[in-house]
Amino acid sequence: MYKTTGFISFFLRRVSGMALVLYLLTHMLVIGSAQGGAESFDKMMGYVQSPVFKMLEVALLAAVIYHGIDGIRLLIIQAFKLTDKRKILFYTGLAISTILVLAGGIPMLVFALGEF
Amino acid sequence: MATNNTKEATIRVQRYNPDVDKKPYFEEFKLDVGADTTILDALEEVKGEQDGTVTFRRSCRHAICGSCAMNVNGSNMLVCNRRVEEVLDGKGTVTIKPLPYLPIIKDLVIDRTSFWEQYLRIKPWLVPPDDIPEKEFRMSAEEVKALHDAEQCIMCGACYSACTVVGMGKTYIGPHALLKATLRVMDPRDSATDERLLEISGSDGAYRCHTIFNCIDACPKNLNPTEAIETLRMLAIKRSSFVEARKERQKTLNDPIKH
């Protein structure tokens, strides 16, 4: 395996992309449960209000942020021919993603833990 | 024994003979290396003086034939122009493996069949226009400059075997072929532009590149296949107008250049 910053960014992009697809499917399943009536929907909502799902929401936030920022990084590199800045832009994107995930994830966790 | 001018190095070589071995393994060779000893020199010494069965490709020793591309400490490079001292780790060891993602014929020799097959997809030769001048085609300095990067490629395979997309499937055309496709597509003398752009527009062409940049990291000539791929993608989008512009340009290929 050929490991570079490019490979790490690609790996994270793939994993976060897969996570987003899984989220979309789960989201459709949850919303689709409304077709079975209010009771069915409430039951499904009961599952997604569990602590495990609250944790997964933070992971979802991380996936959305990283995937989006890495995509913007690639667009910038391609549009402005910045391939020689690819590594510094990767680390910058990673730093911005981390800050945003912490800024969004910590309040989400505090809110979730306060509920239980 | 190491002297004032030399130091002992451990050359860790991946060995594999598909006729005998079930899987690749590493063998270590200790030898004294000087400040100028290249990795290829070290391999030659191992083969000549310690184990004649160690198998690797090499030819020109001047970083122009591309035969000796190998994976050293996890990075693809030509071993003829890199000194052992540059790549030794803290323990004085250098690990040499064959180029990744390609079938191993023996030890450090890989099977390049898919590399050449993909290269042939872009028809890597000039298809001249019908109207060939008596003396020479007249290209502007800018037009020649646009071909510079692709012309420098020595087809060593370092980019191809560093590409993660190639690792996921050998149907991808590969950065080497796309860089060489740029050489032809950007050449005003070429008349097969439409055909080439159609070929690289397919599902296993330029759009399958995931912009991982491994090709740039691996290239021993510091070329930029990713940028070439981006150029091809843009040209493929406006293929019809580009081909028309090429036909117009070819009408003036015999004219003197205006400076």
mmCIF file of C-alpha atoms in Angstrom:
data_model
loop_
_atom_site.group_PDB
_atom_site.id
_atom_site.type_symbol
_atom_site.label_atom_id
_atom_site.label_comp_id
_atom_site.label_asym_id
_atom_site.label_seq_id
_atom_site.Cartn_x
_atom_site.Cartn_y
_atom_site.Cartn_z
ATOM 1 C CA MET A 1 0.000 0.000 0.000
ATOM 2 C CA TYR A 2 1.298 3.447 -0.916
ATOM 3 C CA LYS A 3 0.780 5.736 2.077
ATOM 4 C CA THR A 4 0.899 9.501 1.617
ATOM 5 C CA THR A 5 -1.177 12.450 2.828
ATOM 6 C CA GLY A 6 -3.101 12.000 -0.426
ATOM 7 C CA PHE A 7 -3.906 8.423 0.516
ATOM 8 C CA ILE A 8 -4.974 9.423 4.044
ATOM 9 C CA SER A 9 -7.277 12.125 2.654
ATOM 10 C CA PHE A 10 -8.696 9.664 0.108
ATOM 11 C CA PHE A 11 -9.255 7.013 2.819
ATOM 12 C CA LEU A 12 -11.016 9.467 5.136
ATOM 13 C CA ARG A 13 -13.062 10.817 2.222
ATOM 14 C CA ARG A 14 -14.182 7.310 1.329
ATOM 15 C CA VAL A 15 -15.031 6.347 4.917
ATOM 16 C CA SER A 16 -16.922 9.607 5.508
ATOM 17 C CA GLY A 17 -18.704 9.186 2.168
ATOM 18 C CA MET A 18 -19.795 5.679 3.106
ATOM 19 C CA ALA A 19 -20.963 6.978 6.487
ATOM 20 C CA LEU A 20 -23.081 9.625 4.748
ATOM 21 C CA VAL A 21 -24.667 7.021 2.477
ATOM 22 C CA LEU A 22 -25.445 4.856 5.510
ATOM 23 C CA TYR A 23 -26.941 7.874 7.257
ATOM 24 C CA LEU A 24 -29.106 8.633 4.244
ATOM 25 C CA LEU A 25 -30.446 5.077 4.195
ATOM 26 C CA THR A 26 -31.109 5.148 7.935
ATOM 27 C CA HIS A 27 -32.788 8.543 7.611
ATOM 28 C CA MET A 28 -35.090 7.227 4.883
ATOM 29 C CA LEU A 29 -35.901 4.198 7.026
ATOM 30 C CA VAL A 30 -36.802 6.380 10.020
ATOM 31 C CA ILE A 31 -38.890 8.842 7.997
ATOM 32 C CA GLY A 32 -40.460 5.961 6.067
ATOM 33 C CA SER A 33 -41.681 4.440 9.325
ATOM 34 C CA ALA A 34 -44.245 7.258 9.457
ATOM 35 C CA GLN A 35 -46.166 5.379 6.768
ATOM 36 C CA GLY A 36 -46.915 2.734 9.376
ATOM 37 C CA GLY A 37 -48.735 5.267 11.520
ATOM 38 C CA ALA A 38 -47.916 7.402 14.573
ATOM 39 C CA GLU A 39 -47.152 4.433 16.796
ATOM 40 C CA SER A 40 -44.634 2.989 14.375
ATOM 41 C CA PHE A 41 -42.967 6.380 13.929
ATOM 42 C CA ASP A 42 -42.786 7.000 17.705
ATOM 43 C CA LYS A 43 -41.249 3.567 18.204
ATOM 44 C CA MET A 44 -38.580 4.301 15.583
ATOM 45 C CA MET A 45 -37.927 7.729 17.090
ATOM 46 C CA GLY A 46 -37.440 6.011 20.421
ATOM 47 C CA TYR A 47 -34.535 4.096 18.963
ATOM 48 C CA VAL A 48 -32.851 7.127 17.426
ATOM 49 C CA GLN A 49 -33.154 9.094 20.668
ATOM 50 C CA SER A 50 -30.950 6.532 22.418
ATOM 51 C CA PRO A 51 -27.444 7.504 23.704
ATOM 52 C CA VAL A 52 -25.806 5.383 20.994
ATOM 53 C CA PHE A 53 -27.511 7.393 18.263
ATOM 54 C CA LYS A 54 -26.609 10.649 20.025
ATOM 55 C CA MET A 55 -22.973 9.586 19.813
ATOM 56 C CA LEU A 56 -23.429 8.617 16.181
ATOM 57 C CA GLU A 57 -24.799 12.096 15.477
ATOM 58 C CA VAL A 58 -21.417 13.533 16.476
ATOM 59 C CA ALA A 59 -19.754 11.022 14.125
ATOM 60 C CA LEU A 60 -22.192 12.144 11.421
ATOM 61 C CA LEU A 61 -21.222 15.756 12.026
ATOM 62 C CA ALA A 62 -17.537 14.792 11.691
ATOM 63 C CA ALA A 63 -18.243 12.931 8.439
ATOM 64 C CA VAL A 64 -20.219 15.829 6.945
ATOM 65 C CA ILE A 65 -17.604 18.407 7.893
ATOM 66 C CA TYR A 66 -14.550 16.412 6.765
ATOM 67 C CA HIS A 67 -16.163 15.259 3.511
ATOM 68 C CA GLY A 68 -17.293 18.774 2.646
ATOM 69 C CA ILE A 69 -14.033 20.499 3.517
ATOM 70 C CA ASP A 70 -11.909 17.907 1.704
ATOM 71 C CA GLY A 71 -14.114 18.347 -1.349
ATOM 72 C CA ILE A 72 -13.620 22.119 -1.201
ATOM 73 C CA ARG A 73 -9.851 21.531 -0.843
ATOM 74 C CA LEU A 74 -9.808 19.467 -4.042
ATOM 75 C CA LEU A 75 -11.873 22.055 -5.907
ATOM 76 C CA ILE A 76 -9.458 24.800 -4.824
ATOM 77 C CA ILE A 77 -6.432 22.735 -5.908
ATOM 78 C CA GLN A 78 -7.988 21.957 -9.289
ATOM 79 C CA ALA A 79 -9.363 25.417 -10.002
ATOM 80 C CA PHE A 80 -6.240 27.330 -9.037
ATOM 81 C CA LYS A 81 -3.637 24.693 -10.037
ATOM 82 C CA LEU A 82 -2.287 24.403 -6.500
ATOM 83 C CA THR A 83 -1.003 20.828 -6.598
ATOM 84 C CA ASP A 84 2.278 21.947 -5.044
ATOM 85 C CA LYS A 85 0.318 23.166 -1.992
ATOM 86 C CA ARG A 86 -1.616 19.901 -1.635
ATOM 87 C CA LYS A 87 -0.046 18.824 1.655
ATOM 88 C CA ILE A 88 -0.371 22.119 3.498
ATOM 89 C CA LEU A 89 -3.968 22.418 2.239
ATOM 90 C CA PHE A 90 -4.704 18.899 3.516
ATOM 91 C CA TYR A 91 -3.386 19.706 6.993
ATOM 92 C CA THR A 92 -5.232 23.040 6.967
ATOM 93 C CA GLY A 93 -8.478 21.285 6.020
ATOM 94 C CA LEU A 94 -7.916 18.690 8.725
ATOM 95 C CA ALA A 95 -7.317 21.417 11.326
ATOM 96 C CA ILE A 96 -10.447 23.339 10.269
ATOM 97 C CA SER A 97 -12.474 20.109 10.340
ATOM 98 C CA THR A 98 -11.216 19.261 13.832
ATOM 99 C CA ILE A 99 -12.072 22.722 15.170
ATOM 100 C CA LEU A 100 -15.564 22.616 13.641
ATOM 101 C CA VAL A 101 -16.230 19.082 14.894
ATOM 102 C CA LEU A 102 -15.155 20.056 18.407
ATOM 103 C CA ALA A 103 -17.171 23.280 18.260
ATOM 104 C CA GLY A 104 -20.278 21.408 17.134
ATOM 105 C CA GLY A 105 -19.720 18.035 18.777
ATOM 106 C CA ILE A 106 -19.060 19.172 22.350
ATOM 107 C CA PRO A 107 -22.373 21.086 22.694
ATOM 108 C CA MET A 108 -24.169 18.144 21.080
ATOM 109 C CA LEU A 109 -22.659 15.753 23.627
ATOM 110 C CA VAL A 110 -23.339 18.088 26.545
ATOM 111 C CA PHE A 111 -26.951 18.439 25.389
ATOM 112 C CA ALA A 112 -27.298 14.686 24.915
ATOM 113 C CA LEU A 113 -25.734 13.817 28.276
ATOM 114 C CA GLY A 114 -27.893 16.436 30.012
ATOM 115 C CA GLU A 115 -30.963 14.617 28.802
ATOM 116 C CA PHE A 116 -29.990 11.318 30.422
ATOM 117 C CA MET B 1 34.471 -3.560 7.717
ATOM 118 C CA ALA B 2 33.415 0.095 7.814
ATOM 119 C CA THR B 3 36.196 2.653 7.433
ATOM 120 C CA ASN B 4 36.349 6.406 7.968
ATOM 121 C CA ASN B 5 34.771 6.929 4.573
ATOM 122 C CA THR B 6 32.192 4.201 4.763
ATOM 123 C CA LYS B 7 29.548 2.990 7.155
ATOM 124 C CA GLU B 8 27.782 -0.289 7.588
ATOM 125 C CA ALA B 9 24.272 -0.424 6.199
ATOM 126 C CA THR B 10 21.646 -3.129 6.267
ATOM 127 C CA ILE B 11 19.936 -3.647 2.929
ATOM 128 C CA ARG B 12 16.584 -5.323 3.561
ATOM 129 C CA VAL B 13 15.379 -6.820 0.313
ATOM 130 C CA GLN B 14 11.973 -8.345 -0.330
ATOM 131 C CA ARG B 15 12.503 -11.795 -1.836
ATOM 132 C CA TYR B 16 9.923 -13.818 -3.673
ATOM 133 C CA ASN B 17 10.178 -16.597 -6.182
ATOM 134 C CA PRO B 18 6.628 -17.621 -7.157
ATOM 135 C CA ASP B 19 7.888 -21.060 -8.214
ATOM 136 C CA VAL B 20 9.194 -21.832 -4.727
ATOM 137 C CA ASP B 21 7.865 -19.383 -2.130
ATOM 138 C CA LYS B 22 4.331 -19.223 -0.806
ATOM 139 C CA LYS B 23 4.608 -15.519 0.023
ATOM 140 C CA PRO B 24 7.204 -12.730 -0.069
ATOM 141 C CA TYR B 25 9.709 -12.467 2.784
ATOM 142 C CA PHE B 26 12.598 -10.172 3.688
ATOM 143 C CA GLU B 27 16.282 -10.977 3.638
ATOM 144 C CA GLU B 28 18.925 -8.706 5.143
ATOM 145 C CA PHE B 29 22.365 -8.037 3.699
ATOM 146 C CA LYS B 30 25.038 -6.059 5.497
ATOM 147 C CA LEU B 31 27.557 -4.056 3.515
ATOM 148 C CA ASP B 32 29.723 -0.980 3.759
ATOM 149 C CA VAL B 33 28.467 2.043 1.875
ATOM 150 C CA GLY B 34 30.246 5.270 1.052
ATOM 151 C CA ALA B 35 28.807 8.748 0.702
ATOM 152 C CA ASP B 36 28.354 8.230 -3.028
ATOM 153 C CA THR B 37 27.031 4.686 -2.990
ATOM 154 C CA THR B 38 23.669 4.575 -4.740
ATOM 155 C CA ILE B 39 20.965 2.094 -3.813
ATOM 156 C CA LEU B 40 21.592 0.413 -7.152
ATOM 157 C CA ASP B 41 25.313 0.145 -6.330
ATOM 158 C CA ALA B 42 24.362 -1.529 -3.051
ATOM 159 C CA LEU B 43 22.049 -3.983 -4.837
ATOM 160 C CA GLU B 44 24.778 -4.747 -7.378
ATOM 161 C CA GLU B 45 27.196 -5.454 -4.535
ATOM 162 C CA VAL B 46 24.686 -7.724 -2.822
ATOM 163 C CA LYS B 47 24.115 -9.602 -6.080
ATOM 164 C CA GLY B 48 27.794 -9.735 -7.019
ATOM 165 C CA GLU B 49 29.308 -10.617 -3.684
ATOM 166 C CA GLN B 50 26.674 -12.032 -1.358
ATOM 167 C CA ASP B 51 23.771 -13.635 -3.192
ATOM 168 C CA GLY B 52 23.690 -13.941 -6.956
ATOM 169 C CA THR B 53 20.039 -14.965 -6.925
ATOM 170 C CA VAL B 54 18.800 -11.489 -5.889
ATOM 171 C CA THR B 55 16.885 -10.334 -8.960
ATOM 172 C CA PHE B 56 16.191 -6.757 -10.086
ATOM 173 C CA ARG B 57 15.983 -4.677 -13.266
ATOM 174 C CA ARG B 58 18.474 -1.980 -14.173
ATOM 175 C CA SER B 59 19.971 -0.605 -17.318
ATOM 176 C CA CYS B 60 21.245 2.920 -17.944
ATOM 177 C CA ARG B 61 22.285 3.952 -14.396
ATOM 178 C CA HIS B 62 21.550 7.577 -15.390
ATOM 179 C CA ALA B 63 17.883 7.932 -14.403
ATOM 180 C CA ILE B 64 16.686 7.972 -17.982
ATOM 181 C CA CYS B 65 15.673 4.400 -18.864
ATOM 182 C CA GLY B 66 13.216 3.924 -15.979
ATOM 183 C CA SER B 67 14.140 0.254 -15.470
ATOM 184 C CA CYS B 68 15.199 0.459 -11.841
ATOM 185 C CA ALA B 69 12.052 1.960 -10.291
ATOM 186 C CA MET B 70 11.485 0.287 -6.922
ATOM 187 C CA ASN B 71 9.787 0.955 -3.617
ATOM 188 C CA VAL B 72 12.318 2.138 -1.050
ATOM 189 C CA ASN B 73 11.157 2.690 2.530
ATOM 190 C CA GLY B 74 7.585 2.963 1.246
ATOM 191 C CA SER B 75 8.263 5.460 -1.557
ATOM 192 C CA ASN B 76 8.640 4.716 -5.257
ATOM 193 C CA MET B 77 11.887 5.981 -6.769
ATOM 194 C CA LEU B 78 14.653 5.210 -9.212
ATOM 195 C CA VAL B 79 17.399 3.444 -7.256
ATOM 196 C CA CYS B 80 20.183 4.503 -9.636
ATOM 197 C CA ASN B 81 20.119 8.177 -8.664
ATOM 198 C CA ARG B 82 19.452 7.950 -4.933
ATOM 199 C CA ARG B 83 22.259 7.498 -2.444
ATOM 200 C CA VAL B 84 21.919 4.884 0.296
ATOM 201 C CA GLU B 85 22.821 7.514 2.908
ATOM 202 C CA GLU B 86 19.745 9.566 1.980
ATOM 203 C CA VAL B 87 17.345 6.730 2.703
ATOM 204 C CA LEU B 88 18.856 4.968 5.712
ATOM 205 C CA ASP B 89 16.597 4.933 8.758
ATOM 206 C CA GLY B 90 17.797 5.473 12.326
ATOM 207 C CA LYS B 91 19.005 1.876 12.563
ATOM 208 C CA GLY B 92 21.047 2.128 9.382
ATOM 209 C CA THR B 93 18.581 0.022 7.413
ATOM 210 C CA VAL B 94 16.963 0.544 4.052
ATOM 211 C CA THR B 95 13.991 -1.573 2.968
ATOM 212 C CA ILE B 96 13.666 -2.282 -0.749
ATOM 213 C CA LYS B 97 10.506 -3.763 -2.232
ATOM 214 C CA PRO B 98 9.211 -4.128 -5.787
ATOM 215 C CA LEU B 99 6.790 -1.492 -7.103
ATOM 216 C CA PRO B 100 3.466 -2.024 -5.301
ATOM 217 C CA TYR B 101 0.136 -3.197 -6.779
ATOM 218 C CA LEU B 102 1.803 -5.109 -9.630
ATOM 219 C CA PRO B 103 2.384 -8.866 -9.943
ATOM 220 C CA ILE B 104 5.883 -9.959 -8.919
ATOM 221 C CA ILE B 105 7.876 -11.988 -11.422
ATOM 222 C CA LYS B 106 10.782 -12.507 -9.020
ATOM 223 C CA ASP B 107 12.174 -10.537 -6.068
ATOM 224 C CA LEU B 108 12.217 -6.878 -7.200
ATOM 225 C CA VAL B 109 11.070 -7.506 -10.769
ATOM 226 C CA ILE B 110 7.418 -6.769 -11.461
ATOM 227 C CA ASP B 111 5.200 -7.638 -14.399
ATOM 228 C CA ARG B 112 4.530 -4.407 -16.350
ATOM 229 C CA THR B 113 1.981 -5.910 -18.751
ATOM 230 C CA SER B 114 -0.991 -3.856 -17.483
ATOM 231 C CA PHE B 115 1.175 -0.713 -17.493
ATOM 232 C CA TRP B 116 1.948 -1.087 -21.218
ATOM 233 C CA GLU B 117 -1.542 -2.269 -22.121
ATOM 234 C CA GLN B 118 -3.067 0.845 -20.593
ATOM 235 C CA TYR B 119 -0.454 3.010 -22.287
ATOM 236 C CA LEU B 120 -1.438 1.632 -25.699
ATOM 237 C CA ARG B 121 -5.038 2.746 -25.135
ATOM 238 C CA ILE B 122 -4.142 6.359 -25.843
ATOM 239 C CA LYS B 123 -2.332 5.484 -29.095
ATOM 240 C CA PRO B 124 0.961 6.985 -27.960
ATOM 241 C CA TRP B 125 2.209 8.130 -31.315
ATOM 242 C CA LEU B 126 1.749 11.242 -33.405
ATOM 243 C CA VAL B 127 -0.948 11.119 -36.064
ATOM 244 C CA PRO B 128 0.122 13.912 -38.435
ATOM 245 C CA PRO B 129 -2.316 16.025 -40.451
ATOM 246 C CA ASP B 130 -2.906 15.296 -44.153
ATOM 247 C CA ASP B 131 -1.004 18.369 -45.208
ATOM 248 C CA ILE B 132 2.586 17.580 -44.236
ATOM 249 C CA PRO B 133 5.025 20.452 -44.869
ATOM 250 C CA GLU B 134 8.061 20.062 -47.064
ATOM 251 C CA LYS B 135 10.499 21.002 -44.291
ATOM 252 C CA GLU B 136 8.973 21.256 -40.812
ATOM 253 C CA PHE B 137 5.895 22.094 -38.762
ATOM 254 C CA ARG B 138 6.020 25.554 -37.184
ATOM 255 C CA MET B 139 4.940 25.555 -33.554
ATOM 256 C CA SER B 140 4.996 28.535 -31.215
ATOM 257 C CA ALA B 141 7.147 28.568 -28.070
ATOM 258 C CA GLU B 142 3.978 28.344 -25.933
ATOM 259 C CA GLU B 143 2.796 25.277 -27.806
ATOM 260 C CA VAL B 144 6.145 23.556 -27.317
ATOM 261 C CA LYS B 145 6.227 24.548 -23.633
ATOM 262 C CA ALA B 146 2.831 22.892 -23.083
ATOM 263 C CA LEU B 147 4.373 19.560 -24.095
ATOM 264 C CA HIS B 148 7.430 19.870 -21.875
ATOM 265 C CA ASP B 149 6.176 18.003 -18.793
ATOM 266 C CA ALA B 150 4.856 14.997 -20.674
ATOM 267 C CA GLU B 151 7.972 14.820 -22.828
ATOM 268 C CA GLN B 152 10.142 14.416 -19.736
ATOM 269 C CA CYS B 153 8.310 11.256 -18.620
ATOM 270 C CA ILE B 154 10.608 8.221 -18.814
ATOM 271 C CA MET B 155 7.847 5.618 -18.334
ATOM 272 C CA CYS B 156 9.413 4.114 -15.211
ATOM 273 C CA GLY B 157 6.046 3.086 -13.745
ATOM 274 C CA ALA B 158 6.598 4.807 -10.382
ATOM 275 C CA CYS B 159 3.389 6.861 -10.717
ATOM 276 C CA TYR B 160 1.329 3.959 -12.056
ATOM 277 C CA SER B 161 2.234 1.649 -9.205
ATOM 278 C CA ALA B 162 1.774 4.403 -6.589
ATOM 279 C CA CYS B 163 -1.780 5.090 -7.774
ATOM 280 C CA THR B 164 -4.408 3.840 -5.325
ATOM 281 C CA VAL B 165 -6.979 3.604 -8.132
ATOM 282 C CA VAL B 166 -4.653 1.232 -10.023
ATOM 283 C CA GLY B 167 -4.355 -0.721 -6.769
ATOM 284 C CA MET B 168 -8.157 -1.069 -6.710
ATOM 285 C CA GLY B 169 -8.350 -2.351 -10.300
ATOM 286 C CA LYS B 170 -6.089 -2.674 -13.313
ATOM 287 C CA THR B 171 -8.757 -1.411 -15.714
ATOM 288 C CA TYR B 172 -7.958 2.225 -14.869
ATOM 289 C CA ILE B 173 -5.880 3.835 -17.592
ATOM 290 C CA GLY B 174 -3.312 5.200 -15.125
ATOM 291 C CA PRO B 175 -1.470 8.502 -14.671
ATOM 292 C CA HIS B 176 1.373 7.572 -17.048
ATOM 293 C CA ALA B 177 -0.979 7.055 -19.986
ATOM 294 C CA LEU B 178 -2.931 10.212 -19.192
ATOM 295 C CA LEU B 179 0.242 12.290 -18.968
ATOM 296 C CA LYS B 180 1.336 10.946 -22.340
ATOM 297 C CA ALA B 181 -2.159 11.523 -23.720
ATOM 298 C CA THR B 182 -1.692 15.197 -22.818
ATOM 299 C CA LEU B 183 1.507 15.213 -24.855
ATOM 300 C CA ARG B 184 -0.437 14.184 -27.947
ATOM 301 C CA VAL B 185 -3.650 16.093 -27.289
ATOM 302 C CA MET B 186 -1.798 19.378 -26.702
ATOM 303 C CA ASP B 187 0.374 18.879 -29.772
ATOM 304 C CA PRO B 188 -1.005 21.062 -32.631
ATOM 305 C CA ARG B 189 0.392 18.585 -35.170
ATOM 306 C CA ASP B 190 -1.788 15.750 -33.885
ATOM 307 C CA SER B 191 -4.886 14.755 -35.830
ATOM 308 C CA ALA B 192 -6.260 12.033 -33.555
ATOM 309 C CA THR B 193 -7.329 14.441 -30.796
ATOM 310 C CA ASP B 194 -11.000 13.500 -30.986
ATOM 311 C CA GLU B 195 -10.233 9.782 -30.720
ATOM 312 C CA ARG B 196 -7.870 10.255 -27.780
ATOM 313 C CA LEU B 197 -10.261 12.500 -25.865
ATOM 314 C CA LEU B 198 -13.054 9.983 -26.393
ATOM 315 C CA GLU B 199 -10.853 7.196 -25.029
ATOM 316 C CA ILE B 200 -9.894 9.096 -21.884
ATOM 317 C CA SER B 201 -13.505 10.197 -21.296
ATOM 318 C CA GLY B 202 -14.660 6.628 -20.633
ATOM 319 C CA SER B 203 -15.401 5.110 -17.242
ATOM 320 C CA ASP B 204 -11.812 3.858 -16.850
ATOM 321 C CA GLY B 205 -10.323 7.106 -18.078
ATOM 322 C CA ALA B 206 -9.439 10.496 -16.632
ATOM 323 C CA TYR B 207 -12.662 10.859 -14.641
ATOM 324 C CA ARG B 208 -11.784 7.818 -12.536
ATOM 325 C CA CYS B 209 -8.838 9.664 -10.995
ATOM 326 C CA HIS B 210 -9.615 10.382 -7.323
ATOM 327 C CA THR B 211 -7.086 13.225 -7.093
ATOM 328 C CA ILE B 212 -4.977 11.412 -4.499
ATOM 329 C CA PHE B 213 -1.723 12.981 -5.798
ATOM 330 C CA ASN B 214 0.363 9.821 -5.244
ATOM 331 C CA CYS B 215 1.533 10.119 -8.854
ATOM 332 C CA ILE B 216 3.117 13.500 -8.143
ATOM 333 C CA ASP B 217 4.724 12.242 -4.932
ATOM 334 C CA ALA B 218 6.158 9.196 -6.703
ATOM 335 C CA CYS B 219 7.451 10.764 -9.931
ATOM 336 C CA PRO B 220 11.276 10.743 -9.942
ATOM 337 C CA LYS B 221 11.263 13.474 -12.591
ATOM 338 C CA ASN B 222 9.059 15.822 -10.543
ATOM 339 C CA LEU B 223 6.323 15.801 -13.172
ATOM 340 C CA ASN B 224 2.678 16.555 -12.479
ATOM 341 C CA PRO B 225 0.319 13.893 -13.879
ATOM 342 C CA THR B 226 -2.576 15.195 -11.749
ATOM 343 C CA GLU B 227 -2.502 18.560 -13.493
ATOM 344 C CA ALA B 228 -2.286 16.791 -16.876
ATOM 345 C CA ILE B 229 -5.358 14.741 -15.933
ATOM 346 C CA GLU B 230 -7.210 17.925 -14.987
ATOM 347 C CA THR B 231 -6.273 19.481 -18.347
ATOM 348 C CA LEU B 232 -7.611 16.413 -20.167
ATOM 349 C CA ARG B 233 -10.842 16.501 -18.194
ATOM 350 C CA MET B 234 -11.420 20.124 -19.151
ATOM 351 C CA LEU B 235 -10.620 19.415 -22.822
ATOM 352 C CA ALA B 236 -12.869 16.353 -22.827
ATOM 353 C CA ILE B 237 -15.776 18.551 -21.686
ATOM 354 C CA LYS B 238 -15.303 20.913 -24.644
ATOM 355 C CA ARG B 239 -14.125 18.208 -27.038
ATOM 356 C CA SER B 240 -16.028 19.346 -30.149
ATOM 357 C CA SER B 241 -14.901 22.972 -29.999
ATOM 358 C CA PHE B 242 -11.322 21.919 -29.162
ATOM 359 C CA VAL B 243 -11.180 19.560 -32.132
ATOM 360 C CA GLU B 244 -12.551 22.282 -34.432
ATOM 361 C CA ALA B 245 -9.941 24.730 -33.123
ATOM 362 C CA ARG B 246 -7.242 22.116 -33.750
ATOM 363 C CA LYS B 247 -8.354 21.746 -37.390
ATOM 364 C CA GLU B 248 -8.163 25.511 -37.836
ATOM 365 C CA ARG B 249 -4.716 25.611 -36.225
ATOM 366 C CA GLN B 250 -3.439 22.889 -38.524
ATOM 367 C CA LYS B 251 -4.264 25.059 -41.531
ATOM 368 C CA THR B 252 -1.531 27.447 -40.379
ATOM 369 C CA LEU B 253 1.053 24.902 -39.205
ATOM 370 C CA ASN B 254 3.184 25.567 -42.262
ATOM 371 C CA ASP B 255 3.091 29.351 -41.859
ATOM 372 C CA PRO B 256 6.016 31.257 -40.360
ATOM 373 C CA ILE B 257 5.559 32.136 -36.685
ATOM 374 C CA LYS B 258 4.846 35.787 -35.930
ATOM 375 C CA HIS B 259 6.887 37.026 -32.977
#
